[in-house]
Every structure is written in structure tokens, then in C-alpha cells.
Amino acid sequence: MQAFPAVRSSDLSSLPGAGAAFFIPRTQVNFPKKLFFCRAKFSHSGNAELPSLGGGPANLVVAEKEEAKAVLTLFLKKQGQELTTLEIRDALNPYLETLYKEYGDILVDVVENFPNPPIEERSIENLSVSPLEEGSVVPVPAPITTLKSKKLRALARLTDDGSTGKPPPHIIYLTEIGMEMEVIKEVTRKFPNFAYYSLDGKIKPLVEFLLDLGVPKSYIPTILSKRPQLCGLSLSENLIPTMTYLENLGMDKKQWTKAISRFPALLTYSRQNLESTINLLYELGLPAENLGKVLTRGPQIIGHSTVNIKATAQYFHSLGVDVGSLLHKYPQTFGLNIEATLKPVTAFFLERGFCTADIAQMISTYGALYTLSLSDNMRPKWEFFLTMCYPKSDLVKFPQYFGYSLDVRIKPRYATMVASGVTLSLNVLLSHSDDDFDRFLKRKMEKNAG
């Protein structure tokens, strides 16, 4: 049985949340435990031979891509999934995320060196050797260049470029624009390539580009620390075309500063990834004229797997929520985990006598409801609500109650209202400024007195 050649870095770089692109040597790849791949004689016809790997370099790359795609397609077909490139991506992404949780920052080395686990570099003298026959060859594990050693070299370069004994020009430049050295080190630990970017070729053009967009200089360090991969992209071939594409879909040019600051990765996704997510949003009921607002308000939705977005949409639909409206009002909700977050919040309200129609109205009115902590927010506020003079139906009408501070807003105002001998609606009690609250309270007291 032969193993298929590994997918190259260019094929994986578009995976959402994949971070730095992998480079996997052309060696046998057997994904540990969870996936087992063999060479597949499969194409869209179901039985055609894969392209020969005996051509020149260009043909070899094409053949490798086709073979990898055929193997993944065959695997997914057995799982009953659609045989599209986007479905392949969405199926692989959760698996890669699982691997990352297991291996963390050494994932690249795990993949590159599988089945041999990454080991710390050490000298032969320190290796314990079992007795062998005289003259036999001692089997010494081949030293592996681990991610740790790559990080160490990259970190060393931050203070010594290897020729002048000084930090590289782009590191000096970054500190001058306000990026602290500790932040640069942290970015380099996660993304070692950051230590090797050219100042004039990569860093400076990107910074000037962001400044020209109106991004405040003080935001630049945060943007680069969130997504250092931006530095490796071409302005003319990647960033500007992506921005133009999104602006043509209705994204406001004036809002780029806000969108990039919230989610710098927005500019790093391929056109294919953008289109697949955007088309799905349309399918879920988002009006085209609202797309620009959604991408400005919650650009992180582009980074979510389409499989996860669909599942979240189905869950809210099962509660009776207008999914298109929720996407428009609060797209951040579609990044929440169904099992860990959505279902517990739903159960919280059901256990307290609310029906699904009530919950649907609440989430439709206040999209952020499901983002609030049960233990730190909802439970203590619910307990206090039980001491107030309002019926549960008022929470259905005004679920924003859970968004206000219990100690700073809710308790003081309620105490003031009770002491005044009047009753204001929950909305009036909490949603107005201090001056307006005092005015409403005084007006209600005068009305009762008259």
C-alpha cells in the first residue's frame, strides 16, 4: 500500500483559522488514529486512474494536488458528505483544530516528522545506548529540527541580525511605531517568520497602507500581533483585490478601520473562502444590502467554518428564530459553540418556565443574550429579578436587562424607584441616561401625586 504525497502548504493556507501555512515534506503521511488514507484510484467518474506522477515539476505539483483531492474526496464520500472542495475544507478544518489543541505550537513538527515524534535536539554523548555486538552500528535517532529550535533562532534574530550585531531594521521600525519588544517576541514565538520579514519590502508598505486607510498608528501593533501573516501578503495581489471585492459587495470604505481592527484576518482569506461564506449567508436569509454591515459589525464570521455556521443556523431555526435577521443584528452569535454555550443558555430559560417562543423573541430582540456568562451574569441577575416587582413576561419584552451591570445599574436604580413609591417599566428603569431616568421618575411621582 502506498501513501499519497502530502498536500503542499499552498493548498492548506486557505483553511480558516489555520494560521501560518504548513510545509509538509513529500513523505508518507498517516494521520494518527483518526484518519487512515491510502492511495485511491478514484476520480469524479468513480474508477478512473489518478494522474501519473512521472511528469516534470509542474506536472508533479498538479498531480499531487489531484491525488490529494481524490483521496480526500473518496474518504468524504464514504462518510456521506458532498464531494466539493469546500466540503473537504470544512471537514478537515475541525480535525486540524483538534490536532492543534492536542499538540499546540509543535503541530507543524508533528506533521512534518510523523510518525517520528519531535524530540529535543541532543548530543550523541547524552543518548543512552544499549549494548550491541562489537562493530555493529549504533541506531541513533536522526536529529529533528523542532519548532522550538526554529523559534529560538527567530527570537535570537530579534536582537542580532547575524551581520551587524544589531536588531533587524524592521524590528527597530516596529518598536519605533509603538510595538513593544515583549509583544514582538510573543508574536515571533507563535509565528517565527515574523523575525525575517523585510522592512522595505513587507513591513513598511503594510503599515503605510493601513495608515492610509485611516487606521490610527496606535492600532498597528495590535493588528500585527493578531495577524502577523498580513506582513507576508502582497498589497497588489492580495490585500487590495480583497478589499475591492468586499467593497463591491457593499462594505463601507469608511468602516475598514473598524473591521480590520476587530478581525485583521479578514484580509488574509482567499476569494474562494470569502465567496463560500458569503453565499452561505445569502442562503440563510441575509439580504444582500445588509452584507456590508454584517462584515463591519462581525467580520469574524468569515473565519468560521461554513459547516459550523450551518449548524448554528439550524439550531436557532429550531427555536423559531429568524436566522437572516439574527445574522444582520448580531453575527457574532454564529461563532458560539452549540453544545458548550447555546444549549446551556436555552436550557437555563426553559428550566425557569420560558417557552421556546419566548426564547426566540428574546434572542431576536437582544442578539448578545447567548454571549453572556451563565454563572457570572444570568444566574445572579435572575435571582435578583425574582425580588423585583416585574412579571417574567417583562424579560421577554426587554431581555436587555441581562446586559446591564447588576451592582452599578440595576440594583441602585431599582432601589431608587422603590423608595420613590412609583413603578417604571423595566425598559425605562434601565435603558435611559441618569438624567432621563431622574426626569421619568419625577414625572411619574408628580402624576401619581396629582
Short mmCIF file of N, CA and C in Angstrom, two decimals, residues 165-312:
data_model
loop_
_atom_site.label_atom_id
_atom_site.label_comp_id
_atom_site.label_asym_id
_atom_site.label_seq_id
_atom_site.Cartn_x
_atom_site.Cartn_y
_atom_site.Cartn_z
N GLY A 165 25.15 42.65 14.33
CA GLY A 165 25.03 42.52 15.78
C GLY A 165 23.93 43.37 16.36
N LYS A 166 23.11 43.95 15.49
CA LYS A 166 22.00 44.79 15.92
C LYS A 166 20.68 44.14 15.50
N PRO A 167 19.56 44.60 16.05
CA PRO A 167 18.27 44.08 15.61
C PRO A 167 18.04 44.38 14.13
N PRO A 168 17.33 43.53 13.43
CA PRO A 168 16.99 43.80 12.02
C PRO A 168 16.25 45.13 11.90
N PRO A 169 16.36 45.79 10.76
CA PRO A 169 15.71 47.10 10.58
C PRO A 169 14.22 47.09 10.85
N HIS A 170 13.54 46.01 10.46
CA HIS A 170 12.08 46.02 10.66
C HIS A 170 11.71 45.91 12.13
N ILE A 171 12.56 45.30 12.94
CA ILE A 171 12.29 45.22 14.38
C ILE A 171 12.46 46.60 15.02
N ILE A 172 13.51 47.30 14.60
CA ILE A 172 13.72 48.67 15.09
C ILE A 172 12.54 49.55 14.71
N TYR A 173 12.09 49.40 13.47
CA TYR A 173 10.96 50.19 12.97
C TYR A 173 9.69 49.89 13.78
N LEU A 174 9.44 48.62 14.05
CA LEU A 174 8.23 48.25 14.79
C LEU A 174 8.24 48.83 16.20
N THR A 175 9.39 48.82 16.83
CA THR A 175 9.46 49.41 18.19
C THR A 175 9.25 50.92 18.12
N GLU A 176 9.70 51.54 17.03
CA GLU A 176 9.53 52.98 16.89
C GLU A 176 8.07 53.38 16.70
N ILE A 177 7.26 52.48 16.12
CA ILE A 177 5.85 52.82 15.93
C ILE A 177 5.00 52.34 17.11
N GLY A 178 5.66 51.85 18.15
CA GLY A 178 4.93 51.56 19.38
C GLY A 178 4.71 50.09 19.71
N MET A 179 5.32 49.18 18.95
CA MET A 179 5.17 47.76 19.24
C MET A 179 6.24 47.35 20.25
N GLU A 180 5.83 46.95 21.42
CA GLU A 180 6.77 46.62 22.48
C GLU A 180 7.53 45.34 22.15
N MET A 181 8.78 45.26 22.59
CA MET A 181 9.62 44.11 22.28
C MET A 181 9.03 42.81 22.82
N GLU A 182 8.40 42.87 23.97
CA GLU A 182 7.80 41.65 24.52
C GLU A 182 6.67 41.14 23.63
N VAL A 183 5.94 42.08 23.03
CA VAL A 183 4.87 41.69 22.10
C VAL A 183 5.48 41.09 20.84
N ILE A 184 6.55 41.70 20.33
CA ILE A 184 7.23 41.17 19.15
C ILE A 184 7.74 39.77 19.42
N LYS A 185 8.29 39.54 20.60
CA LYS A 185 8.78 38.21 20.96
C LYS A 185 7.64 37.20 21.00
N GLU A 186 6.51 37.61 21.57
CA GLU A 186 5.37 36.71 21.66
C GLU A 186 4.85 36.34 20.28
N VAL A 187 4.79 37.34 19.39
CA VAL A 187 4.35 37.08 18.01
C VAL A 187 5.33 36.13 17.33
N THR A 188 6.62 36.34 17.56
CA THR A 188 7.64 35.51 16.93
C THR A 188 7.58 34.07 17.45
N ARG A 189 7.26 33.90 18.72
CA ARG A 189 7.11 32.54 19.25
C ARG A 189 6.00 31.78 18.53
N LYS A 190 4.92 32.49 18.23
CA LYS A 190 3.80 31.86 17.55
C LYS A 190 4.01 31.77 16.05
N PHE A 191 4.76 32.72 15.50
CA PHE A 191 4.93 32.81 14.05
C PHE A 191 6.37 33.23 13.76
N PRO A 192 7.32 32.27 13.78
CA PRO A 192 8.75 32.59 13.64
C PRO A 192 9.12 33.39 12.40
N ASN A 193 8.34 33.26 11.32
CA ASN A 193 8.66 34.00 10.09
C ASN A 193 8.65 35.51 10.31
N PHE A 194 7.98 35.93 11.35
CA PHE A 194 7.87 37.36 11.62
C PHE A 194 9.25 38.00 11.82
N ALA A 195 10.21 37.22 12.27
CA ALA A 195 11.55 37.76 12.53
C ALA A 195 12.34 37.99 11.25
N TYR A 196 11.84 37.52 10.11
CA TYR A 196 12.62 37.56 8.89
C TYR A 196 12.02 38.44 7.79
N TYR A 197 10.94 39.13 8.08
CA TYR A 197 10.33 39.97 7.05
C TYR A 197 11.21 41.17 6.73
N SER A 198 11.16 41.57 5.48
CA SER A 198 11.92 42.75 5.03
C SER A 198 11.20 44.03 5.44
N LEU A 199 11.97 45.01 5.88
CA LEU A 199 11.37 46.30 6.26
C LEU A 199 10.76 46.99 5.06
N ASP A 200 11.55 47.22 4.02
CA ASP A 200 11.08 47.98 2.86
C ASP A 200 10.17 47.16 1.95
N GLY A 201 10.36 45.84 1.97
CA GLY A 201 9.56 45.00 1.08
C GLY A 201 8.23 44.56 1.65
N LYS A 202 8.14 44.45 2.98
CA LYS A 202 6.93 43.90 3.58
C LYS A 202 6.33 44.78 4.68
N ILE A 203 7.10 45.02 5.73
CA ILE A 203 6.55 45.66 6.93
C ILE A 203 6.10 47.09 6.66
N LYS A 204 7.01 47.90 6.15
CA LYS A 204 6.71 49.32 5.97
C LYS A 204 5.56 49.56 4.99
N PRO A 205 5.55 48.88 3.82
CA PRO A 205 4.41 49.08 2.92
C PRO A 205 3.07 48.73 3.56
N LEU A 206 3.05 47.67 4.36
CA LEU A 206 1.80 47.29 5.02
C LEU A 206 1.38 48.35 6.03
N VAL A 207 2.30 48.81 6.85
CA VAL A 207 1.98 49.82 7.86
C VAL A 207 1.47 51.09 7.19
N GLU A 208 2.15 51.53 6.14
CA GLU A 208 1.73 52.75 5.43
C GLU A 208 0.37 52.55 4.78
N PHE A 209 0.12 51.36 4.28
CA PHE A 209 -1.17 51.04 3.69
C PHE A 209 -2.29 51.16 4.73
N LEU A 210 -2.06 50.61 5.91
CA LEU A 210 -3.06 50.69 6.98
C LEU A 210 -3.27 52.13 7.44
N LEU A 211 -2.19 52.87 7.53
CA LEU A 211 -2.31 54.28 7.93
C LEU A 211 -3.10 55.07 6.91
N ASP A 212 -2.88 54.77 5.62
CA ASP A 212 -3.62 55.46 4.56
C ASP A 212 -5.11 55.15 4.61
N LEU A 213 -5.44 53.97 5.14
CA LEU A 213 -6.85 53.61 5.27
C LEU A 213 -7.52 54.37 6.40
N GLY A 214 -6.70 54.99 7.25
CA GLY A 214 -7.25 55.70 8.38
C GLY A 214 -7.08 54.97 9.70
N VAL A 215 -6.36 53.83 9.67
CA VAL A 215 -6.12 53.10 10.91
C VAL A 215 -5.18 53.92 11.78
N PRO A 216 -5.55 54.23 13.01
CA PRO A 216 -4.67 55.00 13.89
C PRO A 216 -3.35 54.26 14.10
N LYS A 217 -2.28 55.01 14.21
CA LYS A 217 -0.96 54.42 14.41
C LYS A 217 -0.93 53.55 15.65
N SER A 218 -1.68 53.94 16.66
CA SER A 218 -1.69 53.19 17.91
C SER A 218 -2.33 51.81 17.76
N TYR A 219 -3.12 51.61 16.69
CA TYR A 219 -3.76 50.32 16.44
C TYR A 219 -2.84 49.32 15.75
N ILE A 220 -1.81 49.83 15.08
CA ILE A 220 -0.97 48.97 14.24
C ILE A 220 -0.35 47.82 15.03
N PRO A 221 0.26 48.06 16.19
CA PRO A 221 0.84 46.93 16.93
C PRO A 221 -0.16 45.83 17.24
N THR A 222 -1.38 46.22 17.60
CA THR A 222 -2.39 45.21 17.92
C THR A 222 -2.77 44.41 16.69
N ILE A 223 -2.93 45.08 15.56
CA ILE A 223 -3.28 44.40 14.32
C ILE A 223 -2.20 43.41 13.93
N LEU A 224 -0.95 43.82 14.00
CA LEU A 224 0.16 42.94 13.62
C LEU A 224 0.30 41.78 14.59
N SER A 225 0.02 42.02 15.86
CA SER A 225 0.13 40.94 16.82
C SER A 225 -0.99 39.92 16.65
N LYS A 226 -2.17 40.39 16.22
CA LYS A 226 -3.28 39.47 15.98
C LYS A 226 -3.08 38.65 14.72
N ARG A 227 -2.52 39.26 13.69
CA ARG A 227 -2.39 38.56 12.40
C ARG A 227 -1.09 38.95 11.71
N PRO A 228 0.06 38.44 12.20
CA PRO A 228 1.34 38.78 11.58
C PRO A 228 1.45 38.30 10.14
N GLN A 229 0.61 37.32 9.77
CA GLN A 229 0.64 36.83 8.38
C GLN A 229 0.32 37.91 7.37
N LEU A 230 -0.33 38.99 7.81
CA LEU A 230 -0.61 40.10 6.91
C LEU A 230 0.66 40.63 6.26
N CYS A 231 1.76 40.56 7.02
CA CYS A 231 3.02 41.10 6.52
C CYS A 231 3.53 40.33 5.31
N GLY A 232 3.13 39.09 5.16
CA GLY A 232 3.62 38.28 4.07
C GLY A 232 2.79 38.36 2.81
N LEU A 233 1.68 39.09 2.85
CA LEU A 233 0.80 39.17 1.69
C LEU A 233 1.15 40.36 0.81
N SER A 234 0.92 40.18 -0.47
CA SER A 234 1.18 41.25 -1.43
C SER A 234 0.02 42.25 -1.42
N LEU A 235 0.38 43.54 -1.38
CA LEU A 235 -0.66 44.56 -1.43
C LEU A 235 -1.42 44.51 -2.74
N SER A 236 -0.70 44.40 -3.83
CA SER A 236 -1.32 44.49 -5.16
C SER A 236 -2.05 43.21 -5.55
N GLU A 237 -1.57 42.06 -5.07
CA GLU A 237 -2.14 40.79 -5.49
C GLU A 237 -3.12 40.20 -4.49
N ASN A 238 -3.04 40.63 -3.23
CA ASN A 238 -3.90 40.05 -2.21
C ASN A 238 -4.79 41.06 -1.50
N LEU A 239 -4.17 41.98 -0.78
CA LEU A 239 -4.93 42.85 0.11
C LEU A 239 -5.88 43.79 -0.64
N ILE A 240 -5.35 44.51 -1.61
CA ILE A 240 -6.19 45.48 -2.33
C ILE A 240 -7.31 44.78 -3.11
N PRO A 241 -7.03 43.67 -3.86
CA PRO A 241 -8.12 42.97 -4.54
C PRO A 241 -9.19 42.46 -3.57
N THR A 242 -8.78 41.98 -2.40
CA THR A 242 -9.76 41.51 -1.42
C THR A 242 -10.64 42.65 -0.94
N MET A 243 -10.02 43.80 -0.66
CA MET A 243 -10.79 44.95 -0.22
C MET A 243 -11.76 45.42 -1.31
N THR A 244 -11.29 45.44 -2.54
CA THR A 244 -12.13 45.86 -3.65
C THR A 244 -13.33 44.94 -3.80
N TYR A 245 -13.07 43.64 -3.67
CA TYR A 245 -14.15 42.65 -3.78
C TYR A 245 -15.20 42.88 -2.71
N LEU A 246 -14.77 43.09 -1.47
CA LEU A 246 -15.71 43.28 -0.37
C LEU A 246 -16.44 44.62 -0.48
N GLU A 247 -15.75 45.64 -0.95
CA GLU A 247 -16.40 46.94 -1.13
C GLU A 247 -17.47 46.85 -2.21
N ASN A 248 -17.22 46.05 -3.23
CA ASN A 248 -18.22 45.87 -4.29
C ASN A 248 -19.46 45.15 -3.78
N LEU A 249 -19.31 44.43 -2.67
CA LEU A 249 -20.44 43.74 -2.06
C LEU A 249 -21.18 44.61 -1.05
N GLY A 250 -20.71 45.84 -0.88
CA GLY A 250 -21.42 46.77 -0.01
C GLY A 250 -20.71 47.17 1.25
N MET A 251 -19.46 46.72 1.43
CA MET A 251 -18.74 47.10 2.64
C MET A 251 -18.29 48.56 2.53
N ASP A 252 -18.60 49.34 3.55
CA ASP A 252 -18.32 50.77 3.55
C ASP A 252 -16.82 51.03 3.69
N LYS A 253 -16.26 51.80 2.77
CA LYS A 253 -14.83 52.11 2.83
C LYS A 253 -14.46 52.80 4.14
N LYS A 254 -15.40 53.57 4.66
CA LYS A 254 -15.12 54.30 5.90
C LYS A 254 -15.04 53.38 7.12
N GLN A 255 -15.51 52.14 6.94
CA GLN A 255 -15.56 51.21 8.07
C GLN A 255 -14.39 50.23 8.11
N TRP A 256 -13.44 50.39 7.17
CA TRP A 256 -12.34 49.44 7.12
C TRP A 256 -11.51 49.44 8.40
N THR A 257 -11.32 50.62 8.95
CA THR A 257 -10.54 50.71 10.19
C THR A 257 -11.16 49.85 11.28
N LYS A 258 -12.46 49.94 11.42
CA LYS A 258 -13.16 49.17 12.45
C LYS A 258 -13.07 47.68 12.16
N ALA A 259 -13.31 47.30 10.91
CA ALA A 259 -13.32 45.87 10.56
C ALA A 259 -11.94 45.25 10.72
N ILE A 260 -10.90 45.93 10.25
CA ILE A 260 -9.55 45.38 10.33
C ILE A 260 -9.08 45.31 11.78
N SER A 261 -9.42 46.31 12.56
CA SER A 261 -9.03 46.30 13.97
C SER A 261 -9.69 45.15 14.72
N ARG A 262 -10.94 44.87 14.39
CA ARG A 262 -11.65 43.79 15.05
C ARG A 262 -11.17 42.42 14.60
N PHE A 263 -10.87 42.31 13.31
CA PHE A 263 -10.54 40.99 12.76
C PHE A 263 -9.57 41.15 11.59
N PRO A 264 -8.28 41.34 11.89
CA PRO A 264 -7.29 41.54 10.81
C PRO A 264 -7.23 40.39 9.81
N ALA A 265 -7.61 39.20 10.25
CA ALA A 265 -7.55 38.04 9.36
C ALA A 265 -8.51 38.16 8.18
N LEU A 266 -9.45 39.09 8.24
CA LEU A 266 -10.42 39.26 7.17
C LEU A 266 -9.73 39.41 5.82
N LEU A 267 -8.59 40.08 5.82
CA LEU A 267 -7.88 40.35 4.56
C LEU A 267 -6.99 39.19 4.11
N THR A 268 -6.91 38.14 4.90
CA THR A 268 -5.99 37.05 4.57
C THR A 268 -6.68 35.85 3.92
N TYR A 269 -8.00 35.88 3.83
CA TYR A 269 -8.70 34.73 3.27
C TYR A 269 -8.75 34.80 1.74
N SER A 270 -8.74 33.63 1.13
CA SER A 270 -8.79 33.55 -0.33
C SER A 270 -10.16 33.97 -0.84
N ARG A 271 -10.22 34.29 -2.11
CA ARG A 271 -11.50 34.66 -2.73
C ARG A 271 -12.50 33.50 -2.60
N GLN A 272 -12.02 32.28 -2.76
CA GLN A 272 -12.89 31.11 -2.67
C GLN A 272 -13.52 31.01 -1.28
N ASN A 273 -12.72 31.22 -0.25
CA ASN A 273 -13.25 31.16 1.11
C ASN A 273 -14.28 32.25 1.36
N LEU A 274 -13.97 33.47 0.90
CA LEU A 274 -14.89 34.57 1.07
C LEU A 274 -16.22 34.30 0.38
N GLU A 275 -16.13 33.84 -0.85
CA GLU A 275 -17.35 33.60 -1.63
C GLU A 275 -18.20 32.49 -1.02
N SER A 276 -17.55 31.43 -0.54
CA SER A 276 -18.33 30.32 0.01
C SER A 276 -19.10 30.75 1.25
N THR A 277 -18.45 31.55 2.12
CA THR A 277 -19.13 32.02 3.33
C THR A 277 -20.22 33.02 3.00
N ILE A 278 -19.91 33.95 2.11
CA ILE A 278 -20.89 34.97 1.74
C ILE A 278 -22.11 34.35 1.07
N ASN A 279 -21.90 33.40 0.18
CA ASN A 279 -23.02 32.72 -0.47
C ASN A 279 -23.88 31.99 0.55
N LEU A 280 -23.24 31.42 1.56
CA LEU A 280 -24.00 30.74 2.61
C LEU A 280 -24.85 31.73 3.39
N LEU A 281 -24.28 32.90 3.68
CA LEU A 281 -25.05 33.91 4.42
C LEU A 281 -26.29 34.31 3.63
N TYR A 282 -26.13 34.43 2.32
CA TYR A 282 -27.30 34.73 1.48
C TYR A 282 -28.33 33.61 1.57
N GLU A 283 -27.85 32.37 1.51
CA GLU A 283 -28.75 31.22 1.56
C GLU A 283 -29.53 31.17 2.88
N LEU A 284 -28.90 31.65 3.94
CA LEU A 284 -29.53 31.62 5.26
C LEU A 284 -30.49 32.78 5.48
N GLY A 285 -30.64 33.63 4.48
CA GLY A 285 -31.65 34.69 4.55
C GLY A 285 -31.13 36.09 4.77
N LEU A 286 -29.81 36.27 4.73
CA LEU A 286 -29.28 37.62 4.90
C LEU A 286 -29.48 38.41 3.61
N PRO A 287 -30.19 39.53 3.67
CA PRO A 287 -30.36 40.36 2.46
C PRO A 287 -29.02 40.89 1.98
N ALA A 288 -28.82 40.93 0.68
CA ALA A 288 -27.55 41.37 0.11
C ALA A 288 -27.19 42.78 0.57
N GLU A 289 -28.21 43.62 0.74
CA GLU A 289 -27.92 45.01 1.12
C GLU A 289 -27.40 45.12 2.56
N ASN A 290 -27.54 44.05 3.34
CA ASN A 290 -27.06 44.07 4.72
C ASN A 290 -25.69 43.43 4.90
N LEU A 291 -25.15 42.86 3.83
CA LEU A 291 -23.89 42.14 3.95
C LEU A 291 -22.77 43.05 4.44
N GLY A 292 -22.67 44.23 3.88
CA GLY A 292 -21.60 45.14 4.27
C GLY A 292 -21.64 45.46 5.75
N LYS A 293 -22.85 45.65 6.28
CA LYS A 293 -22.99 45.95 7.71
C LYS A 293 -22.57 44.76 8.56
N VAL A 294 -22.90 43.56 8.10
CA VAL A 294 -22.54 42.36 8.85
C VAL A 294 -21.03 42.20 8.90
N LEU A 295 -20.37 42.41 7.76
CA LEU A 295 -18.92 42.25 7.72
C LEU A 295 -18.21 43.33 8.52
N THR A 296 -18.85 44.46 8.68
CA THR A 296 -18.28 45.52 9.52
C THR A 296 -18.52 45.23 10.99
N ARG A 297 -19.74 44.80 11.31
CA ARG A 297 -20.12 44.57 12.70
C ARG A 297 -19.50 43.29 13.26
N GLY A 298 -19.45 42.26 12.45
CA GLY A 298 -18.90 40.99 12.91
C GLY A 298 -18.07 40.30 11.85
N PRO A 299 -16.94 40.89 11.45
CA PRO A 299 -16.12 40.30 10.38
C PRO A 299 -15.60 38.91 10.72
N GLN A 300 -15.61 38.54 12.01
CA GLN A 300 -15.12 37.23 12.42
C GLN A 300 -15.91 36.09 11.79
N ILE A 301 -17.11 36.38 11.30
CA ILE A 301 -17.92 35.32 10.72
C ILE A 301 -17.25 34.71 9.50
N ILE A 302 -16.40 35.48 8.83
CA ILE A 302 -15.68 34.95 7.68
C ILE A 302 -14.73 33.84 8.11
N GLY A 303 -14.25 33.89 9.34
CA GLY A 303 -13.32 32.89 9.82
C GLY A 303 -13.98 31.62 10.32
N HIS A 304 -15.30 31.60 10.41
CA HIS A 304 -15.99 30.41 10.90
C HIS A 304 -16.19 29.40 9.78
N SER A 305 -16.11 28.14 10.13
CA SER A 305 -16.39 27.08 9.17
C SER A 305 -17.83 27.18 8.70
N THR A 306 -18.05 26.98 7.39
CA THR A 306 -19.41 27.01 6.87
C THR A 306 -20.25 25.89 7.48
N VAL A 307 -19.59 24.77 7.82
CA VAL A 307 -20.31 23.68 8.49
C VAL A 307 -20.85 24.15 9.83
N ASN A 308 -20.02 24.87 10.60
CA ASN A 308 -20.45 25.37 11.90
C ASN A 308 -21.54 26.44 11.79
N ILE A 309 -21.39 27.31 10.79
CA ILE A 309 -22.41 28.34 10.58
C ILE A 309 -23.75 27.69 10.26
N LYS A 310 -23.73 26.68 9.39
CA LYS A 310 -24.98 25.98 9.05
C LYS A 310 -25.60 25.34 10.28
N ALA A 311 -24.77 24.69 11.08
CA ALA A 311 -25.28 24.01 12.27
C ALA A 311 -25.89 25.01 13.25
N THR A 312 -25.23 26.14 13.43
CA THR A 312 -25.75 27.17 14.33
C THR A 312 -27.07 27.73 13.80
#
